[in-house]
Amino acid sequence: MEYLLHILILICIYIILSLSLNLLVGYTGILSIAHAAFYGVGAYVTALMALRLETPFLLNIVLAVIAAGVFGAVVGIPSLRLKDDYFVIATFAFQIIMFSVLNNLVEFTGGPLGLPGIPQPNIFGYEISTHIEFLILSLLLAGLVYWVSNRIVKSPFGRLLKSIREDEVFVKAVGRDISAAKVKIFIISASLASLAGVIYATYITYIDPTSFTVMESIFIISIVIIGGAANLKGSILGAAFLVALPELLRFIGLPNSIAANVRQILYGALLVIMMMWRPQGFLGEYAFGKSSEDRIHKLGDRSKRGNDA
């Protein structure tokens, strides 16, 4: 039973990460490879505040969100002025820099040895320690992120993001400030991702830099693309599917060393298959990887067929 609860908690963590990244990848058409870095910011801020200053858990949540938002602004303001591939490279660079900082700032982050003994959450005198209690906390935070994300995508700001995704030149031509909109959603996405780090740090009670590598960022991107870009329910489905799928390998009886490699092969194969035959993912509305020109031509062809009829 505890094993099942553990898997459900991990699914909730990745639901938060995929929902927050979907705001960028699916709804705005911005590919970021730095999401694990913001996940790590949330985890390390929570751990350091709890270990060094013994601050309350609820305050740690607020501080983690603020810290991730600040890092999001520091990265987003200069990087979002770059175009497409150059922006991806910029976020990749930030991800590598953040990993190096966490790995080498030994006095502050513990370096490769990490930070053990992180206190579990204490909310108004009630300590959360059991698996079922952590699952409830994880569900509450995942539900909060879903609610916030849903409010964003259904708001006028959300419609602006979709317009930027479909035709950035047109949005700029009608006088909208696309740079400000991109920076704003980048900061929001980073802040929401930090909540996953809060849960992870207090649940596992130990963190180290290897949990927040570029491979973790790629895994989160895979969840968004396979589950469905520009569909919040797709993020939930993708997280549940990709977190639970490797656990099935345990029932096959493969050695751990082989199972780890098979897991990576499965992720890669699924991503290739989805990009070739269903680039919008299981439930997605946005075919990730297609240019706005391709979509405009497609709309034009539909219009032409309608006129011919």
mmCIF file of N, CA and C in Angstrom, residues 90-141:
data_model
loop_
_atom_site.group_PDB
_atom_site.id
_atom_site.type_symbol
_atom_site.label_atom_id
_atom_site.label_comp_id
_atom_site.label_asym_id
_atom_site.label_seq_id
_atom_site.Cartn_x
_atom_site.Cartn_y
_atom_site.Cartn_z
ATOM 1 N N ALA A 90 19.957 29.079 -24.520
ATOM 2 C CA ALA A 90 20.103 29.917 -23.324
ATOM 3 C C ALA A 90 19.547 29.210 -22.088
ATOM 4 N N THR A 91 18.384 28.573 -22.226
ATOM 5 C CA THR A 91 17.814 27.851 -21.079
ATOM 6 C C THR A 91 18.649 26.619 -20.739
ATOM 7 N N PHE A 92 19.195 25.988 -21.761
ATOM 8 C CA PHE A 92 20.095 24.849 -21.525
ATOM 9 C C PHE A 92 21.319 25.296 -20.726
ATOM 10 N N ALA A 93 21.863 26.458 -21.100
ATOM 11 C CA ALA A 93 23.030 26.997 -20.396
ATOM 12 C C ALA A 93 22.695 27.279 -18.936
ATOM 13 N N PHE A 94 21.514 27.856 -18.674
ATOM 14 C CA PHE A 94 21.115 28.135 -17.293
ATOM 15 C C PHE A 94 20.973 26.843 -16.501
ATOM 16 N N GLN A 95 20.407 25.814 -17.142
ATOM 17 C CA GLN A 95 20.263 24.525 -16.474
ATOM 18 C C GLN A 95 21.628 23.964 -16.063
ATOM 19 N N ILE A 96 22.602 24.048 -16.967
ATOM 20 C CA ILE A 96 23.945 23.547 -16.673
ATOM 21 C C ILE A 96 24.606 24.380 -15.570
ATOM 22 N N ILE A 97 24.433 25.699 -15.645
ATOM 23 C CA ILE A 97 25.013 26.585 -14.628
ATOM 24 C C ILE A 97 24.424 26.286 -13.250
ATOM 25 N N MET A 98 23.107 26.127 -13.199
ATOM 26 C CA MET A 98 22.457 25.855 -11.916
ATOM 27 C C MET A 98 22.938 24.539 -11.319
ATOM 28 N N PHE A 99 23.075 23.516 -12.163
ATOM 29 C CA PHE A 99 23.579 22.228 -11.672
ATOM 30 C C PHE A 99 24.998 22.380 -11.129
ATOM 31 N N SER A 100 25.829 23.131 -11.839
ATOM 32 C CA SER A 100 27.218 23.339 -11.407
ATOM 33 C C SER A 100 27.279 24.084 -10.079
ATOM 34 N N VAL A 101 26.419 25.081 -9.916
ATOM 35 C CA VAL A 101 26.376 25.840 -8.662
ATOM 36 C C VAL A 101 25.971 24.930 -7.506
ATOM 37 N N LEU A 102 24.920 24.151 -7.700
ATOM 38 C CA LEU A 102 24.461 23.246 -6.646
ATOM 39 C C LEU A 102 25.515 22.198 -6.316
ATOM 40 N N ASN A 103 26.275 21.798 -7.320
ATOM 41 C CA ASN A 103 27.257 20.732 -7.141
ATOM 42 C C ASN A 103 28.562 21.219 -6.508
ATOM 43 N N ASN A 104 28.867 22.506 -6.680
ATOM 44 C CA ASN A 104 30.168 23.018 -6.237
ATOM 45 C C ASN A 104 30.117 23.956 -5.037
ATOM 46 N N LEU A 105 28.944 24.495 -4.735
ATOM 47 C CA LEU A 105 28.824 25.396 -3.592
ATOM 48 C C LEU A 105 28.609 24.552 -2.332
ATOM 49 N N VAL A 106 29.662 23.839 -1.954
ATOM 50 C CA VAL A 106 29.558 22.794 -0.935
ATOM 51 C C VAL A 106 29.106 23.343 0.413
ATOM 52 N N GLU A 107 29.648 24.474 0.841
ATOM 53 C CA GLU A 107 29.306 25.020 2.158
ATOM 54 C C GLU A 107 27.833 25.395 2.256
ATOM 55 N N PHE A 108 27.239 25.706 1.122
ATOM 56 C CA PHE A 108 25.865 26.197 1.122
ATOM 57 C C PHE A 108 24.862 25.096 0.766
ATOM 58 N N THR A 109 25.173 24.328 -0.273
ATOM 59 C CA THR A 109 24.220 23.330 -0.782
ATOM 60 C C THR A 109 24.576 21.901 -0.404
ATOM 61 N N GLY A 110 25.748 21.709 0.191
ATOM 62 C CA GLY A 110 26.179 20.357 0.496
ATOM 63 C C GLY A 110 26.898 19.686 -0.655
ATOM 64 N N GLY A 111 26.927 20.339 -1.809
ATOM 65 C CA GLY A 111 27.628 19.794 -2.966
ATOM 66 C C GLY A 111 27.075 18.455 -3.396
ATOM 67 N N PRO A 112 27.935 17.549 -3.882
ATOM 68 C CA PRO A 112 27.469 16.235 -4.341
ATOM 69 C C PRO A 112 26.828 15.404 -3.237
ATOM 70 N N LEU A 113 27.176 15.686 -1.984
ATOM 71 C CA LEU A 113 26.609 14.930 -0.860
ATOM 72 C C LEU A 113 25.184 15.351 -0.539
ATOM 73 N N GLY A 114 24.783 16.515 -1.011
ATOM 74 C CA GLY A 114 23.414 16.962 -0.825
ATOM 75 C C GLY A 114 23.096 17.449 0.573
ATOM 76 N N LEU A 115 21.808 17.564 0.838
ATOM 77 C CA LEU A 115 21.318 18.040 2.138
ATOM 78 C C LEU A 115 20.420 16.969 2.751
ATOM 79 N N PRO A 116 20.909 16.243 3.752
ATOM 80 C CA PRO A 116 20.082 15.229 4.420
ATOM 81 C C PRO A 116 19.317 15.818 5.604
ATOM 82 N N GLY A 117 18.376 15.038 6.105
ATOM 83 C CA GLY A 117 17.678 15.408 7.330
ATOM 84 C C GLY A 117 16.745 16.594 7.213
ATOM 85 N N ILE A 118 16.154 16.789 6.038
ATOM 86 C CA ILE A 118 15.222 17.911 5.851
ATOM 87 C C ILE A 118 13.964 17.655 6.682
ATOM 88 N N PRO A 119 13.547 18.606 7.513
ATOM 89 C CA PRO A 119 12.351 18.400 8.344
ATOM 90 C C PRO A 119 11.094 18.219 7.498
ATOM 91 N N GLN A 120 10.225 17.360 7.964
ATOM 92 C CA GLN A 120 8.946 17.174 7.281
ATOM 93 C C GLN A 120 8.008 18.325 7.629
ATOM 94 N N PRO A 121 7.004 18.567 6.796
ATOM 95 C CA PRO A 121 6.136 19.737 6.990
ATOM 96 C C PRO A 121 5.420 19.731 8.339
ATOM 97 N N ASN A 122 5.345 20.898 8.920
ATOM 98 C CA ASN A 122 4.589 21.095 10.152
ATOM 99 C C ASN A 122 3.674 22.294 9.926
ATOM 100 N N ILE A 123 2.369 22.024 9.858
ATOM 101 C CA ILE A 123 1.394 23.069 9.553
ATOM 102 C C ILE A 123 0.536 23.320 10.788
ATOM 103 N N PHE A 124 0.761 24.458 11.419
ATOM 104 C CA PHE A 124 0.021 24.840 12.627
ATOM 105 C C PHE A 124 0.089 23.754 13.697
ATOM 106 N N GLY A 125 1.289 23.200 13.882
ATOM 107 C CA GLY A 125 1.500 22.205 14.918
ATOM 108 C C GLY A 125 1.229 20.776 14.503
ATOM 109 N N TYR A 126 0.702 20.579 13.300
ATOM 110 C CA TYR A 126 0.415 19.216 12.823
ATOM 111 C C TYR A 126 1.512 18.785 11.859
ATOM 112 N N GLU A 127 2.224 17.725 12.219
ATOM 113 C CA GLU A 127 3.334 17.252 11.383
ATOM 114 C C GLU A 127 2.848 16.245 10.350
ATOM 115 N N ILE A 128 3.194 16.494 9.106
ATOM 116 C CA ILE A 128 2.844 15.594 8.011
ATOM 117 C C ILE A 128 3.989 14.604 7.847
ATOM 118 N N SER A 129 3.718 13.334 8.098
ATOM 119 C CA SER A 129 4.800 12.344 8.080
ATOM 120 C C SER A 129 4.442 11.051 7.360
ATOM 121 N N THR A 130 3.171 10.686 7.314
ATOM 122 C CA THR A 130 2.793 9.421 6.680
ATOM 123 C C THR A 130 2.592 9.607 5.178
ATOM 124 N N HIS A 131 2.574 8.487 4.466
ATOM 125 C CA HIS A 131 2.394 8.538 3.019
ATOM 126 C C HIS A 131 1.038 9.134 2.640
ATOM 127 N N ILE A 132 0.006 8.752 3.348
ATOM 128 C CA ILE A 132 -1.328 9.255 3.008
ATOM 129 C C ILE A 132 -1.423 10.755 3.254
ATOM 130 N N GLU A 133 -0.755 11.245 4.300
ATOM 131 C CA GLU A 133 -0.751 12.684 4.579
ATOM 132 C C GLU A 133 0.007 13.443 3.491
ATOM 133 N N PHE A 134 1.126 12.884 3.047
ATOM 134 C CA PHE A 134 1.873 13.521 1.962
ATOM 135 C C PHE A 134 1.089 13.484 0.657
ATOM 136 N N LEU A 135 0.348 12.409 0.437
ATOM 137 C CA LEU A 135 -0.465 12.330 -0.778
ATOM 138 C C LEU A 135 -1.537 13.414 -0.773
ATOM 139 N N ILE A 136 -2.168 13.627 0.371
ATOM 140 C CA ILE A 136 -3.189 14.677 0.471
ATOM 141 C C ILE A 136 -2.569 16.045 0.208
ATOM 142 N N LEU A 137 -1.398 16.298 0.817
ATOM 143 C CA LEU A 137 -0.702 17.569 0.582
ATOM 144 C C LEU A 137 -0.339 17.723 -0.892
ATOM 145 N N SER A 138 0.154 16.655 -1.501
ATOM 146 C CA SER A 138 0.542 16.696 -2.914
ATOM 147 C C SER A 138 -0.662 16.950 -3.806
ATOM 148 N N LEU A 139 -1.775 16.307 -3.492
ATOM 149 C CA LEU A 139 -2.998 16.511 -4.276
ATOM 150 C C LEU A 139 -3.491 17.949 -4.153
ATOM 151 N N LEU A 140 -3.394 18.509 -2.954
ATOM 152 C CA LEU A 140 -3.833 19.892 -2.748
ATOM 153 C C LEU A 140 -2.989 20.868 -3.568
ATOM 154 N N LEU A 141 -1.667 20.683 -3.551
ATOM 155 C CA LEU A 141 -0.799 21.583 -4.312
ATOM 156 C C LEU A 141 -0.951 21.361 -5.814
#
